[in-house]
Coordinates of C-alpha atoms in Angstrom, one line a residue:
Chain A
X94 CA 0.1 0.1 0.1
X95 CA 1.4 3.3 -0.9
X96 CA 1.0 6.7 1.3
X97 CA -1.7 8.4 -0.7
X98 CA -3.7 4.9 -0.8
X99 CA -3.3 4.7 3.1
X100 CA -4.2 8.5 3.7
X101 CA -7.5 7.8 1.8
X102 CA -8.4 4.8 4.1
X103 CA -7.4 6.3 7.4
X104 CA -10.4 7.6 8.4
X105 CA -12.0 4.2 7.7
X106 CA -9.4 2.5 9.4
X107 CA -10.0 4.9 12.8
X108 CA -13.7 4.2 12.1
X109 CA -13.0 0.4 12.0
X110 CA -14.8 0.1 8.9
X111 CA -12.1 -1.6 6.8
X112 CA -12.5 -4.6 5.8
X113 CA -10.2 -7.2 7.2
X114 CA -7.8 -7.6 4.0
X115 CA -7.4 -3.8 3.6
X116 CA -7.0 -3.2 7.0
X117 CA -3.8 -5.9 7.1
X118 CA -2.5 -3.8 4.1
X119 CA -2.8 -0.8 6.1
X120 CA -1.3 -2.2 9.4
X121 CA 2.0 -3.5 7.0
X122 CA 2.2 -0.3 5.4
X123 CA 2.3 1.6 9.3
X124 CA 4.9 -0.7 10.2
X125 CA 7.4 0.8 7.7
X126 CA 6.1 4.3 7.5
X127 CA 6.5 7.0 10.2
X128 CA 4.5 9.8 8.3
X129 CA 1.5 7.6 8.0
X130 CA 1.7 6.5 11.6
X131 CA 1.3 10.0 12.8
X132 CA -1.5 10.5 10.5
X133 CA -3.1 7.1 11.8
X134 CA -2.3 8.4 15.6
X135 CA -4.0 11.7 14.8
X136 CA -7.1 10.0 13.4
X137 CA -7.3 7.7 16.5
X138 CA -7.2 10.6 18.6
X139 CA -9.9 12.1 16.8
X140 CA -11.9 9.1 16.9
X141 CA -11.8 8.8 20.8
X142 CA -12.3 12.4 21.2
X143 CA -15.6 12.4 19.1
X144 CA -16.6 9.1 21.1
X145 CA -16.0 11.1 24.3
X146 CA -18.0 13.9 23.4
X147 CA -20.7 12.0 21.6
X148 CA -21.3 10.0 24.9
X149 CA -24.0 10.8 27.0
X150 CA -25.0 9.9 30.8
X151 CA -28.3 9.5 31.7
X152 CA -29.8 12.7 33.7
X153 CA -30.0 12.6 37.2
X154 CA -33.1 11.1 38.3
X155 CA -34.2 9.7 34.8
X156 CA -35.0 6.1 35.8
X157 CA -37.2 7.0 38.6
X158 CA -39.2 9.7 36.7
X159 CA -39.6 7.0 33.8
X160 CA -40.6 4.2 36.2
X161 CA -43.0 6.6 37.7
X162 CA -44.5 7.6 34.6
X163 CA -44.5 4.3 32.8
X164 CA -45.8 2.7 35.4
X165 CA -48.7 5.0 36.0
X166 CA -49.4 5.0 32.3
X167 CA -49.6 1.3 32.0
X168 CA -52.0 0.9 34.8
X169 CA -54.6 2.7 32.4
X170 CA -56.4 0.3 30.2
X171 CA -58.2 1.0 27.0
X172 CA -62.0 1.2 27.3
X173 CA -63.7 -1.8 25.8
X174 CA -66.1 -1.8 22.7
X175 CA -68.8 -2.8 24.8
X176 CA -68.0 0.1 27.4
X177 CA -67.7 2.5 24.4
X178 CA -71.1 1.4 23.2
X179 CA -72.8 1.7 26.6
X180 CA -71.4 5.3 27.1
X181 CA -72.7 6.4 23.7
X182 CA -76.1 4.9 24.3
X183 CA -76.1 6.4 27.7
X184 CA -75.2 9.9 26.5
X185 CA -77.9 9.5 23.7
X186 CA -80.7 8.9 26.3
X187 CA -79.3 11.4 28.6
X188 CA -79.3 14.1 25.6
X189 CA -82.8 13.0 24.3
X190 CA -84.1 13.0 28.0
X191 CA -82.7 16.4 28.5
X192 CA -84.5 17.9 25.3
X193 CA -87.9 16.1 26.3
X194 CA -87.5 17.6 29.7
X195 CA -87.0 21.2 28.6
X196 CA -89.9 21.1 26.3
X197 CA -92.3 19.6 28.9
X198 CA -91.0 21.6 32.0
X199 CA -89.7 24.7 30.6
X200 CA -91.3 27.3 27.7
X201 CA -88.2 27.0 26.1
X202 CA -89.3 25.4 22.7
X203 CA -92.8 26.8 22.7
X204 CA -93.9 29.3 20.2
X205 CA -96.5 31.0 22.4
X206 CA -96.3 30.9 26.3
X207 CA -97.3 32.5 29.2
X208 CA -95.0 33.7 32.2
X209 CA -95.3 31.5 35.1
X210 CA -97.8 33.5 37.8
X211 CA -94.8 33.2 40.6
X212 CA -92.8 35.5 38.3
X213 CA -95.1 38.3 39.0
X214 CA -94.9 38.0 42.7
X215 CA -91.0 38.1 42.3
X216 CA -90.5 40.8 39.8
X217 CA -86.7 40.1 39.9
X218 CA -87.1 36.9 38.2
X219 CA -89.2 38.4 35.6
X220 CA -85.9 39.6 33.3
X221 CA -84.3 36.0 33.8
X222 CA -87.7 34.3 32.7
X223 CA -88.3 36.6 29.7
X224 CA -84.9 36.0 28.6
X225 CA -85.2 32.2 29.1
X226 CA -88.5 32.2 27.0
X227 CA -86.7 33.6 24.1
X228 CA -86.7 30.8 21.4
X229 CA -83.1 31.3 20.2
X230 CA -81.6 31.1 23.5
X231 CA -83.5 27.9 24.4
X232 CA -81.7 26.6 21.4
X233 CA -78.5 28.2 22.4
X234 CA -78.8 26.3 25.9
X235 CA -79.7 22.7 24.2
X236 CA -76.6 23.2 21.9
X237 CA -74.3 23.9 24.8
X238 CA -75.8 21.0 26.5
X239 CA -75.3 18.7 23.7
X240 CA -71.9 19.8 23.5
X241 CA -71.0 19.2 27.0
X242 CA -72.6 15.9 26.8
X243 CA -70.8 15.1 23.4
X244 CA -67.5 16.1 25.2
X245 CA -68.1 13.9 27.9
X246 CA -69.0 10.9 25.4
X247 CA -65.8 11.8 23.3
X248 CA -63.8 11.5 26.3
X249 CA -65.2 8.2 27.0
X250 CA -64.9 6.8 23.4
X251 CA -61.3 7.6 22.8
X252 CA -59.7 7.9 26.5
X253 CA -58.4 4.9 28.6
X254 CA -59.5 4.3 32.0
X255 CA -57.4 3.2 35.3
X256 CA -57.3 -0.4 36.0
X257 CA -59.4 -1.5 38.9
Chain B
X227 CA -37.6 -24.3 21.0
X228 CA -34.8 -22.9 23.3
X229 CA -35.6 -19.7 25.3
X230 CA -33.4 -16.7 24.5
X231 CA -31.1 -14.8 27.1
X232 CA -33.9 -12.3 28.2
X233 CA -37.1 -15.0 28.3
X234 CA -37.2 -14.9 32.2
X235 CA -37.0 -11.1 32.3
X236 CA -40.0 -10.8 29.8
X237 CA -42.1 -13.4 31.4
X238 CA -41.6 -11.9 34.4
X239 CA -42.6 -8.6 32.8
X240 CA -45.5 -10.1 31.3
X241 CA -46.8 -11.1 34.6
X242 CA -46.8 -7.7 35.6
X243 CA -44.1 -8.2 38.1
X244 CA -43.3 -4.5 39.1
X245 CA -39.5 -5.2 39.9
X246 CA -38.9 -6.8 36.4
X247 CA -40.5 -4.0 34.7
X248 CA -38.4 -1.3 36.8
X249 CA -35.3 -3.6 35.8
X250 CA -36.2 -3.5 32.0
X251 CA -36.7 0.1 32.3
X252 CA -33.2 0.6 34.0
X253 CA -31.6 -1.5 31.6
X254 CA -32.8 0.5 28.7
X255 CA -33.6 3.9 29.6
X256 CA -29.9 5.4 29.3
X257 CA -29.5 4.0 25.6
X258 CA -32.8 4.9 24.4
X259 CA -32.2 8.3 26.0
X260 CA -28.8 8.9 24.4
X261 CA -30.3 8.2 20.9
X262 CA -33.1 10.3 21.3
X263 CA -31.1 13.0 22.8
X264 CA -28.6 13.0 19.8
X265 CA -31.6 12.9 17.4
X266 CA -33.5 15.6 19.1
X267 CA -30.8 17.7 20.7
X268 CA -33.6 18.4 23.5
X269 CA -33.1 16.6 27.0
X270 CA -36.9 17.1 27.8
X271 CA -38.3 15.8 24.1
X272 CA -35.5 12.9 24.7
X273 CA -37.0 12.0 28.0
X274 CA -40.6 12.0 26.7
X275 CA -39.5 9.9 23.7
X276 CA -38.0 7.5 26.1
X277 CA -41.0 7.3 28.1
X278 CA -43.1 6.6 24.9
X279 CA -40.7 4.1 23.4
X280 CA -40.6 2.3 26.9
X281 CA -44.3 2.3 27.0
X282 CA -44.2 0.5 23.5
X283 CA -41.8 -1.7 24.1
X284 CA -43.8 -3.1 27.2
X285 CA -47.0 -3.2 25.2
X286 CA -45.0 -5.0 22.4
X287 CA -43.8 -7.7 24.4
X288 CA -46.6 -10.3 24.1
X289 CA -45.6 -10.4 20.7
X290 CA -41.7 -10.4 21.3
X291 CA -39.8 -13.9 20.1
X292 CA -38.3 -14.8 23.5
X293 CA -35.7 -17.0 21.4
X294 CA -34.1 -13.8 20.5
X295 CA -32.3 -11.4 22.6
X296 CA -34.2 -8.3 23.9
X297 CA -31.6 -5.6 22.8
X298 CA -31.9 -5.5 19.1
X299 CA -35.8 -5.6 19.4
X300 CA -35.8 -2.7 21.5
X301 CA -33.3 -0.8 19.5
X302 CA -35.3 -1.4 16.3
X303 CA -38.7 -0.1 18.2
X304 CA -36.5 3.0 19.3
X305 CA -35.1 3.8 16.0
X306 CA -38.6 3.4 14.4
X307 CA -40.2 5.7 16.9
X308 CA -37.6 8.4 16.7
X309 CA -37.6 8.8 13.1
X310 CA -41.6 8.8 13.1
X311 CA -41.4 11.5 15.6
X312 CA -38.7 13.6 13.7
X313 CA -40.9 12.9 10.3
X314 CA -44.2 14.6 12.2
X315 CA -42.9 17.9 11.8
X316 CA -40.5 20.8 14.1
X317 CA -39.6 19.4 17.3
X318 CA -39.0 21.6 20.4
X319 CA -35.7 23.9 20.4
X320 CA -32.4 22.7 21.2
X321 CA -32.1 22.2 25.0
X322 CA -28.7 20.7 26.0
X323 CA -28.2 18.4 28.5
X324 CA -26.5 19.4 32.1
X325 CA -22.6 19.5 30.9
X326 CA -22.0 16.9 33.6
X327 CA -24.0 14.3 32.2
X328 CA -21.9 14.4 29.1
X329 CA -18.8 13.1 30.7
X330 CA -19.5 9.4 30.5
X331 CA -16.2 8.5 32.0
X332 CA -15.8 11.2 34.9
X333 CA -18.1 11.3 37.4
X334 CA -16.3 14.3 39.2
X335 CA -15.2 16.8 36.6
X336 CA -13.5 19.8 37.3
X337 CA -15.2 23.3 36.2
X338 CA -12.5 23.8 33.4
X339 CA -13.5 20.4 32.0
X340 CA -17.3 21.1 32.5
X341 CA -16.7 24.3 30.5
X342 CA -14.8 22.5 27.9
X343 CA -17.2 19.6 27.4
X344 CA -20.1 22.0 27.5
X345 CA -18.8 24.1 24.8
X346 CA -18.0 20.9 22.7
X347 CA -21.3 19.8 23.2
X348 CA -22.8 23.1 21.7
X349 CA -20.7 22.7 18.7
X350 CA -21.5 18.8 18.1
X351 CA -25.5 19.3 18.8
X352 CA -25.0 22.3 16.4
X353 CA -23.0 20.4 13.7
X354 CA -25.2 17.1 14.1
X355 CA -28.3 19.4 14.1
X356 CA -27.0 20.3 10.2
X357 CA -26.9 16.8 9.2
X358 CA -30.0 15.2 7.4
X359 CA -32.0 12.8 9.8
X360 CA -30.9 9.5 8.8
X361 CA -27.2 10.7 8.9
X362 CA -27.4 11.8 12.0
X363 CA -29.1 8.5 13.2
X364 CA -26.3 6.7 11.7
X365 CA -23.8 8.6 13.9
X366 CA -25.9 8.3 17.0
X367 CA -25.8 4.5 16.3
X368 CA -22.4 4.3 15.8
X369 CA -21.0 6.5 18.4
X370 CA -24.0 5.7 21.1
X371 CA -24.6 2.3 20.3
X372 CA -21.3 1.3 18.8
X373 CA -23.1 -0.3 15.9
X374 CA -21.0 -1.1 12.5
X375 CA -21.9 0.4 9.2
X376 CA -23.5 -3.4 8.3
X377 CA -25.5 -3.3 11.4
X378 CA -26.7 0.3 10.8
X379 CA -27.9 -0.6 7.4
X380 CA -29.9 -3.5 8.1
X381 CA -31.5 -1.3 10.9
X382 CA -32.4 1.5 8.9
X383 CA -32.7 0.1 5.5
X384 CA -30.0 2.0 3.5
X385 CA -27.2 0.2 1.5
X386 CA -24.2 -0.3 3.7
X387 CA -21.7 1.7 1.5
X388 CA -24.0 4.9 1.8
X389 CA -24.1 4.4 5.9
X390 CA -20.2 4.2 5.3
X391 CA -20.2 7.3 3.3
X392 CA -22.5 9.3 5.9
X393 CA -20.3 8.3 8.6
X394 CA -16.9 9.4 6.7
X395 CA -18.8 12.4 6.0
X396 CA -20.2 13.4 9.1
X397 CA -17.0 12.3 10.8
X398 CA -14.8 15.0 9.0
X399 CA -17.8 17.7 9.7
X400 CA -17.6 17.1 13.3
X401 CA -13.8 17.1 13.5
X402 CA -13.7 20.4 11.7
X403 CA -16.3 21.7 14.2
X404 CA -14.3 20.2 17.2
X405 CA -11.0 21.3 15.8
X406 CA -9.9 23.2 18.5
X407 CA -10.6 20.2 21.0
X408 CA -9.5 17.5 18.6

C-alpha cells in the first residue's frame, strides 16, 4: 500500500470500517512508514475525542421519573368496545331526556307561552324568565348541553380508564 | 424451542412483576435516552420520547420472539419511533443536557473540564443538527450504540456503502467543528 492510498483510507481505519484484508495491508504499511503512523495516530485521537464528546450519561433521576410515568401510564387500560357502546347509548338517552324535559317543563321550545304566575310575585326573576323564554336562547342552551354531553362521550370513546 | 437470554425477564414483565418492569426500564433507559437526545438535541423531548418508547416496548412484549435477545428488538422500536417523531414535524428548540451528564467516564469533572465539554457539546449538537435525519441517526448509532455500518444499514434499510459514506462525511464535519479540541 502506498502513502496516498493509506491517507484515503485512514478515516475508515479509525472508524473500524475497513475490511480485514485492507486493514492488514494498512497495518503492514504503518509498520514501515513514520509519516502515515502519525496520521493514523491523529485519526485515532480524533475518533476517541468524538466518542467522548458524543457519549451521554443518563440525567440524574431519569430512571425514577421514567418508572413512575411508565407504570402510571401502564396502569391505564383501554376502554372496551362494549364500554364505549354503553357510554354512547347512555349519552344519547341523556341528551334526548334533556331535550324532552326542557320541552315539558320549560317554555323554551314553545312558540307561545305564558310567564309562570310566580314571576309576577317576584319581579326580580321576571327579566331572567323573559330571557329564558326567548326561543333562540332555548336553542343555544340546548346546543351547549349537547356540546357538553358530546365532550363527555368523546372522552369516554377515545380515552382510557385506570385499571381497577 | 430454546428460550433466548432475556426470556426470563420478559416472562416476569408479562406477569406484571413491578421489579422486573423496573429492571427492564433501568436496563434500556440510558441507551434510548442517548439515542433520542442525539436525534432531537433537546433533553426534555428526549425524555418524553424515552417514555413513549419504553411503553411501546412493554406493550409489544407479548409479540416478542423470546428465542431472540431483547436488545436489538428494543433498538429497532426506538429507532422507528424516533424517526416517526422527527417526520411528524418541527420539534422543540435545542436544549442541551447538563454538561456533567455528557462526561460518561468522569463522575467528578472539574469546572474547566465542564466548560470545555459544554462548549464542545454545543458545537457537536449544532453540527449534528445540520445533518439530515438519517445521517444523524447513523452517527448516533455508531457512537452511542457502537454499531458497525453493516448493522446500521440493516437497521435503517439503507445500503451499507451509503452508511459508510455518511459516517465518514459526518466524522469529517464533526472533526472540523471540534477543531480546537480534536
